[in-house]
Structure formats: structure tokens, C-alpha cells
XYZ file of C-alpha atoms in Angstrom:
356
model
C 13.581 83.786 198.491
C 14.033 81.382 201.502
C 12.225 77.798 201.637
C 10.026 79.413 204.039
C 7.914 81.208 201.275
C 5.849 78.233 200.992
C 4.547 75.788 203.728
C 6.897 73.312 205.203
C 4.566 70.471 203.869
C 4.210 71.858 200.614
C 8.038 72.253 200.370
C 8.680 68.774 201.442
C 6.425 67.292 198.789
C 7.882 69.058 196.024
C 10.771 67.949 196.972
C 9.577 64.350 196.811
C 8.507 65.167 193.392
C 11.386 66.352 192.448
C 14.148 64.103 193.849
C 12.213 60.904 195.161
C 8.423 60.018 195.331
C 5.210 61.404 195.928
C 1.467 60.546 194.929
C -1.047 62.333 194.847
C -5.043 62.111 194.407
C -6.529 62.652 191.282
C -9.813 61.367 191.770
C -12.164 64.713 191.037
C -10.277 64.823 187.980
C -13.221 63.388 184.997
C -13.219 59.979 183.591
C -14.896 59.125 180.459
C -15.220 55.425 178.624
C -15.798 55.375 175.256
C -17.254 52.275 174.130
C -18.502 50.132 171.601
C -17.187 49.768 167.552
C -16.636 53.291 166.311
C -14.888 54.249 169.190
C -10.984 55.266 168.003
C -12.978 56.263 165.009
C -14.787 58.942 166.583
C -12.227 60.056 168.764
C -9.736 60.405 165.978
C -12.169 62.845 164.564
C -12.810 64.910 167.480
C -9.170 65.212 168.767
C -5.710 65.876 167.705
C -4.192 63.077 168.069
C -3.992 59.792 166.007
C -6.197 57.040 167.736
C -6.645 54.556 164.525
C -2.476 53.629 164.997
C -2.966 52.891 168.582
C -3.574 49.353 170.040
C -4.955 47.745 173.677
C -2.607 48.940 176.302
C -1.190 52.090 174.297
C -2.416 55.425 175.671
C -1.633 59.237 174.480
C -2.324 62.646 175.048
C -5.247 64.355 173.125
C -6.718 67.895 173.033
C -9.708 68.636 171.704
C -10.474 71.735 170.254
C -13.525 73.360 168.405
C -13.714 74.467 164.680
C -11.099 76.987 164.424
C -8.711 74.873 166.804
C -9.314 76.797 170.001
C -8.228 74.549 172.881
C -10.907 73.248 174.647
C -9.272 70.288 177.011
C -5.844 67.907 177.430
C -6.776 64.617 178.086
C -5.010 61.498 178.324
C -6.621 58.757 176.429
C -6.258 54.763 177.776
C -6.932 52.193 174.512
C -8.527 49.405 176.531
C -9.346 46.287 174.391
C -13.215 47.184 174.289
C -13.526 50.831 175.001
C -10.945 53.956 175.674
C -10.548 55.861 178.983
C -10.426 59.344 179.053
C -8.993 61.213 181.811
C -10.295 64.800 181.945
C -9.441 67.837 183.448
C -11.813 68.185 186.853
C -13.707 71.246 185.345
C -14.301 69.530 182.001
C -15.881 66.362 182.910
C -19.036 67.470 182.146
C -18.349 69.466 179.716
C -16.353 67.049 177.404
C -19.818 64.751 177.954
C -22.214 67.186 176.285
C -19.436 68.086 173.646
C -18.784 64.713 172.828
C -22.558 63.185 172.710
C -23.585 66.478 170.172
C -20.806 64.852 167.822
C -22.484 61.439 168.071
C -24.814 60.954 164.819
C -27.884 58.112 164.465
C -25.444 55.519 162.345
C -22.504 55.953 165.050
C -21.905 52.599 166.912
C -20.557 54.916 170.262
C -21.128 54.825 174.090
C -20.178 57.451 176.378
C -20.614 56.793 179.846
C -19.300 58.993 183.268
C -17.671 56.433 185.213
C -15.888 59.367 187.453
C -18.134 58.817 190.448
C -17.158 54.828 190.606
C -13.786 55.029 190.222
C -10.834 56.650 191.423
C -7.344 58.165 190.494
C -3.563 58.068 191.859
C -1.027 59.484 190.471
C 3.414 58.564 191.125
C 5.230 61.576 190.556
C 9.307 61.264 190.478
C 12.111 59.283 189.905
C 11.720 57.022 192.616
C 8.004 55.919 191.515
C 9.720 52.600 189.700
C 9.955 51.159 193.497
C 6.466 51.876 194.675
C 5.443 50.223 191.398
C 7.701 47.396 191.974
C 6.218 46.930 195.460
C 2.634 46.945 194.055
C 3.546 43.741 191.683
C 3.198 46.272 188.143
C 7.013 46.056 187.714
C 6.271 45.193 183.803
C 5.181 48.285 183.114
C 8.648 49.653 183.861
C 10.501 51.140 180.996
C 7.798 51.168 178.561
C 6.327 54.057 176.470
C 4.427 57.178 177.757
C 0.848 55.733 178.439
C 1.277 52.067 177.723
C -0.545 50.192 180.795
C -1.349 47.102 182.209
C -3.874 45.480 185.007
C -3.016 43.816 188.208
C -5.342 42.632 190.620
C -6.589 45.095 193.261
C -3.941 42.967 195.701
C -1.124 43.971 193.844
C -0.091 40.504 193.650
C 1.487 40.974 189.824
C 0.877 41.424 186.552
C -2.063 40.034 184.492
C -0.565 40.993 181.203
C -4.091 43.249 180.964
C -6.326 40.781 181.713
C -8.406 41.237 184.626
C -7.649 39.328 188.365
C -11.181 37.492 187.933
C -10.898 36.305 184.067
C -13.266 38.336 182.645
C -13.361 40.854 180.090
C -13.997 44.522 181.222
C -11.707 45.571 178.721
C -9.373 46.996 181.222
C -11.365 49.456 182.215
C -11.419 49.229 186.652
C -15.125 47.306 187.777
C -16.848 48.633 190.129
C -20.165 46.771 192.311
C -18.399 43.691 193.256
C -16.812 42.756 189.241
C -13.434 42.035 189.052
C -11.983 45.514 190.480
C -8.393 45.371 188.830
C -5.915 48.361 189.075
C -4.915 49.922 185.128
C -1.264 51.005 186.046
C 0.303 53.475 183.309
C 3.373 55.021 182.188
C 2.884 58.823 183.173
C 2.825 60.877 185.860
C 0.779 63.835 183.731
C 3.928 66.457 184.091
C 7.429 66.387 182.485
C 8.550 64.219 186.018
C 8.372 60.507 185.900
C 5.866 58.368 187.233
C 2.449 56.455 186.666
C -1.327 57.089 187.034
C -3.333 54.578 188.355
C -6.943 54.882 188.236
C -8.958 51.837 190.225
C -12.358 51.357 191.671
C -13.253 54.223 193.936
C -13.830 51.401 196.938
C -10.162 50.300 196.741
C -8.604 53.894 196.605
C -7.811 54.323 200.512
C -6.542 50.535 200.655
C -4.450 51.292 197.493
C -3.395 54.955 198.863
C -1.680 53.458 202.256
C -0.313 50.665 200.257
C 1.584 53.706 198.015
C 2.330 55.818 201.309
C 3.677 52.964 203.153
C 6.143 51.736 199.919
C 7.818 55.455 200.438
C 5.627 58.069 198.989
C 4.833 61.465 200.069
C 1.182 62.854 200.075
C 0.540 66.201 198.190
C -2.608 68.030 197.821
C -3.471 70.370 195.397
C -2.296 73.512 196.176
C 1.094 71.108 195.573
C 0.297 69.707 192.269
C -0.667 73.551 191.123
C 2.447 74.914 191.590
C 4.204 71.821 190.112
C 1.752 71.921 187.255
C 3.207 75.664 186.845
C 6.464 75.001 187.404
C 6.067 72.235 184.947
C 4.377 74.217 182.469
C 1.357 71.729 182.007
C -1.642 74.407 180.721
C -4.546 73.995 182.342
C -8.530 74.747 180.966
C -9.527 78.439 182.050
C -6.303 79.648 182.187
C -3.721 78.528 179.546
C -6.439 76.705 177.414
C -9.246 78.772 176.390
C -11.094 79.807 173.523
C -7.846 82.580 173.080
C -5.290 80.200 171.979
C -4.630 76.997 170.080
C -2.953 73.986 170.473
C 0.180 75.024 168.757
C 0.609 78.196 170.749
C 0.443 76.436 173.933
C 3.290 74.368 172.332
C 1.051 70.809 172.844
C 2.775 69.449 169.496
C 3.612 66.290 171.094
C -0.759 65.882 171.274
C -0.797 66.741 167.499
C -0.499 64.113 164.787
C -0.001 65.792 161.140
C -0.687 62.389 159.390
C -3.874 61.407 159.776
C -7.173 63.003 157.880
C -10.032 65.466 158.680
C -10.645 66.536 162.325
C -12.272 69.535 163.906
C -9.896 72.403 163.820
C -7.545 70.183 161.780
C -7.421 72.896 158.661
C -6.841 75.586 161.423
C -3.896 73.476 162.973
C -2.351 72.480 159.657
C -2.270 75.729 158.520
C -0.541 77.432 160.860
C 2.630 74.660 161.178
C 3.060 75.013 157.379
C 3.494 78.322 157.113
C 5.022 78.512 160.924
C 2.099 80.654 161.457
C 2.118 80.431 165.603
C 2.062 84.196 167.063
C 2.511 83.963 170.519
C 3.934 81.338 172.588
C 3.535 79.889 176.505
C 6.762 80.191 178.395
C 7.206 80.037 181.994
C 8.444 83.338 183.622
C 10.929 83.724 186.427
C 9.555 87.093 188.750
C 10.950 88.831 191.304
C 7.559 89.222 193.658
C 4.405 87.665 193.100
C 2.006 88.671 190.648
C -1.903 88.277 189.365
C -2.859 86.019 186.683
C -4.508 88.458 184.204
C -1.617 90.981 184.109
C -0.158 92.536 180.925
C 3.414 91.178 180.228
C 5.357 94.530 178.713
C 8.628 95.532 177.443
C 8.814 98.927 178.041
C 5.391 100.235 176.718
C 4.425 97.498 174.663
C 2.153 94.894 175.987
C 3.989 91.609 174.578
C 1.447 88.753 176.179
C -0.188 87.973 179.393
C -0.034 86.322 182.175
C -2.053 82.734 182.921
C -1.168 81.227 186.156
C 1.393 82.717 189.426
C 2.804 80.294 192.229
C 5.084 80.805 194.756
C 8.489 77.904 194.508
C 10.960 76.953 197.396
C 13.286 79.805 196.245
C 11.077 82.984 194.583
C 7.822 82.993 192.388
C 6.993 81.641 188.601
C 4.310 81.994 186.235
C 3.095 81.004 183.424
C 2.009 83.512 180.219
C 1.752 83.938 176.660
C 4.414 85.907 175.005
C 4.284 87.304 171.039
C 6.840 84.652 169.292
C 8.541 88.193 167.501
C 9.147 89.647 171.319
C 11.682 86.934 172.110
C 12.487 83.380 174.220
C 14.349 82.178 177.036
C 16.296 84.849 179.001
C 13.604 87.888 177.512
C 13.412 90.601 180.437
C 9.864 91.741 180.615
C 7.714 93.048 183.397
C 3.945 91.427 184.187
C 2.520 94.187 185.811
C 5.035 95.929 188.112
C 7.167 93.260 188.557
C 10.258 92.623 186.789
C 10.443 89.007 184.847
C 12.546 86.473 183.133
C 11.649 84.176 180.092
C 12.005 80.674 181.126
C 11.451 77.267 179.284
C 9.309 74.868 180.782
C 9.409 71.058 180.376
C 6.312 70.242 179.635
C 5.638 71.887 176.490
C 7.691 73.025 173.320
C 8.062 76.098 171.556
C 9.666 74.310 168.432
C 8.360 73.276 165.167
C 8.828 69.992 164.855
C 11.425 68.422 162.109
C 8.640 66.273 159.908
């Protein structure tokens, strides 16, 4: 398929993605602080990833899940020196609240608090996002591990090591109503492409924003970051996480810690890694027309899997679905619906057990 399958504008900024720099707006996506002394306690309970071995300016990737490890959210956690920062998926903000507080018992020293509405998001995507970070004084950050971050004042006049620009302690976590109103810069652009997410109070975002767009980056919008989330192979909630399929089917073992003890769904998770358990798999899916989310991937006349999420691409049409692990991997023909298909990997996840 020619370029011209897709807007011109939308082409462009994958592009940018892809080869240079773009940034794009993140702010209706949920963000969560977790305060006070139980806090990596608690969260290494309720998620699958393990928060007691991570210190202040460390970050990971999380999902939680309920009782029999049904995926629920991914979320990228901040460890702040007081609290942690959650970034949510936009339809879970509320969600992950109510979920959270029912887990919260009389003796539990924890505070959640929304702070979505007071603060905002950004988020570098490609391999030239090192020089927009340069320009906005966060050039330490550079070359460190996937969620490490640090604070620098809302000026971007350099690095305060993680302390904030007025010298007081927020605990990294961006002030809002006139406090210090540092910007947390960190490793990660939330896809398998390079970059950092920068999340800031919401009164400094379209300061911040030209600042990024002048240093070189190109706006996207959504329907952008949805077919690079696709391409990508980054699941989303309501379509590649539900209730249907776990964790380790989605391929999220880089979320998953099998060291640490006891957490909800952890029996469920362990279970099916030590006896390689995992049924069906997420793989991306070349096709040669576009097709509907919902549709029955088939080899002939068996139904194999289904299909999660369809884009269009500069040069034909991908998807996203889950296949049966005994149907086959990359290079599998199938068909989703009428339309012929090719198994494809996709960066973001893995469909490998891990060597332990």
C-alpha cells in the first residue's frame, strides 16, 4: 500500500518516531501517588513486579491483575523518595483508585491520592529524543536504565540530582499551586522506541510543550500513538488486557518478577511459567486489507485466536491478536476474518520463557 493510506500528518509523525523525534501528550493518561510508609510494601503485593528492590529515582513496569492473574492494567511505576507515581492507562484511572483503596486495610500506613487533574504528561519518542533532552538541561539522565529519573527545574536550567528547583522535599513528585513545580524526566518512551516521559505540573505543560517542539520534535496525536502502540505491540486495557488473558500470554514477562513472595494472582502466574503452561500468545499480524477487532483468526476451519486491535501503517495494515501457542509463530499464514494474514513479532512484548 502507498504512504497515502494514512494522513500526510500522521505519516510524517511516525516517521519522526521512527527515525528522529516526536512527543506527544499524555496528559488524560491517570496518575496516581502512593504515599506514606507501607507504600512499596503494598504495591509489591498488588502487582507483578518487585517494588521492595527498587530505590528513589528507579522506576518499572507493573501490571496488576486480580486473583486468578487476569490482566487488569500496565502501569509504569516512579519510586520517588516519599511516595511512588503511577502512570495509568487513561481508562483505568479511576478504576485502579477504587481497586487499590479496597486493598487498603485499618493497620496500612498508605495514601492514595489522584493527582491526574494537576499535573500533566509528555512523552519523547525516537532516537533523536537524547537532543531535546539535552536542550532541556536533563542530559544526566542519558544512558541510564529503563525508568530511572531525575528533576530539573520547570526552566530547564539542569539537573537537580532529584531534588526539587526550590529546596524542598516533594519527594519528586511535580507541585502544583505555586510549590516548587519541578519537571521528573525518565528513561522511557512507553513503546519498544527510545525516549523519555516527562510528567510536570499541568500549568507548565504548554510552556514545556513549545520548548520540546521548538528543540526539533514533531507533534502526534492519538490516532498516531494508536497505531504506533499497535505496531509496537504495547497491549492496551479493553482490548489486549482483559479479564480473558494473563500477563504471561500477553508476553509482559519483563513486568513479572519470579523472586519475590505472595501477590494477587502470583500462584496463577507461577504456575503456568513452571510448567510452560501459556496457551495462546499476542503476536502482531501482517494483513492484506483492513480488518475488525473482534474477528476470528483461522487456519482453514479452525479458529486459532482472535483479533484485538487493526491500524492502517505507511505501507499496508497490522493488527494485533491472540494466537493458540500449538498453532504456530512468526511467518504462520492465517486469515482474521476474510482477510489473509501473516504472524509477525512485535517489539514490545515476548513470546519466550525466560532463562531463570
Amino acid at each position: 500500500m502507498p504512504t497515502s493510506a494514512i494522513d500526510t500528518n500522521d505519516a510524517a509523525a511516525i516517521q519522526a518516531a521512527q527515525n528522529s523525534v516526536a512527543v506527544y501528550d499524555r496528559s488524560h493518561w491517570g496518575r496516581i501517588k502512593v504515599s506514606d510508609g507501607d507504600r512499596l510494601r503494598f504495591l509489591h503485593n498488588q502487582s507483578t513486579n518487585d517494588f521492595q528492590s527498587l530505590k528513589p529515582r528507579q522506576g518499572c513496569d507493573t501490571v496488576f491483575v486480580n486473583s486468578t492473574a487476569r490482566t487488569l492494567d500496565l502501569v509504569t511505576a516512579y519510586i520517588l523518595e516519599d511516595a511512588v507515581l503511577l502512570l495509568a492507562s487513561p481508562n483505568r484511572r479511576e478504576f485502579l483508585m477504587q481497586w487499590l483503596d479496597r486493598y487498603i486495610f485499618f493497620a496500612d500506613k498508605v495514601q492514595l491520592t489522584d493527582i491526574t487533574d494537576e499535573t500533566a504528561t509528555l512523552t519523547l519518542i525516537g532516537p533523536e529524543s537524547d537532543a531535546v533532552v539535552k536542550k532541556l538541561g536533563a542530559e544526566a539522565i542519558i544512558g541510564q536504565p529503563y525508568g530511572n529519573h531525575i528533576s530539573i527545574p520547570p526552566a530547564g536550567g539542569g539537573d537537580t540530582g532529584g531534588v526539587p528547583a526550590g529546596g524542598g522535599d516533594t519527594g519528586g513528585v511535580p507541585a502544583s499551586g505555586g510549590d516548587t513545580g519541578e519537571i521528573l524526566v525518565a528513561v522511557g518512551s512507553g513503546l519498544a522506541y527510545p525516549g523519555y516521559t516527562l510528567i510536570l505540573p499541568a500549568a507548565d505543560k504548554e510552556q514545556l510543550w513549545s520548548k520540546i517542539v521548538e528543540a526539533g520534535a514533531v507533534p502526534i496525536g492519538d490516532r498516531t500513538w494508536e497505531t504506533l502502540r499497535i505496531l509496537q505491540g504495547r497491549p492496551t486495557p479493553d482490548q489486549e488486557l482483559t479479564e480473558d488473558y494473563n500477563p504471561l500470554e500477553v508476553g509482559l514477562w519483563q513486568t513479572i518478577s519470579f523472586n519475590k513472595g505472595c501477590y494477587i494472582g502470583q500462584e496463577t502466574i507461577a504456575r503456568l511459567n513452571t510448567y510452560k503452561g501459556v496457551k495462546q500468545h499476542l503476536w502482531g499480524i501482517h494483513l492484506n486489507a483492513p480488518a475488525e477487532p473482534g474477528s476470528p483468526i483461522t487456519i482453514g476451519d479452525e479458529k486459532v485466536g482472535k483479533l484485538t486491535s487493526y491500524t492502517k501503517t505507511l505501507d499496508g495494515h497490522f493488527g494485533l491478536g491472540y494466537i493458540r501457542s500449538k498453532a504456530g509463530g512468526v511467518g504462520l499464514k492465517v486469515y482474521v476474518g476474510e482477510v489473509e494474514g501473516e504472524v509477525t513479532e512485535i517489539p514490545f512484548v515476548s513470546q519466550d520463557y525466560p532463562q531463570l
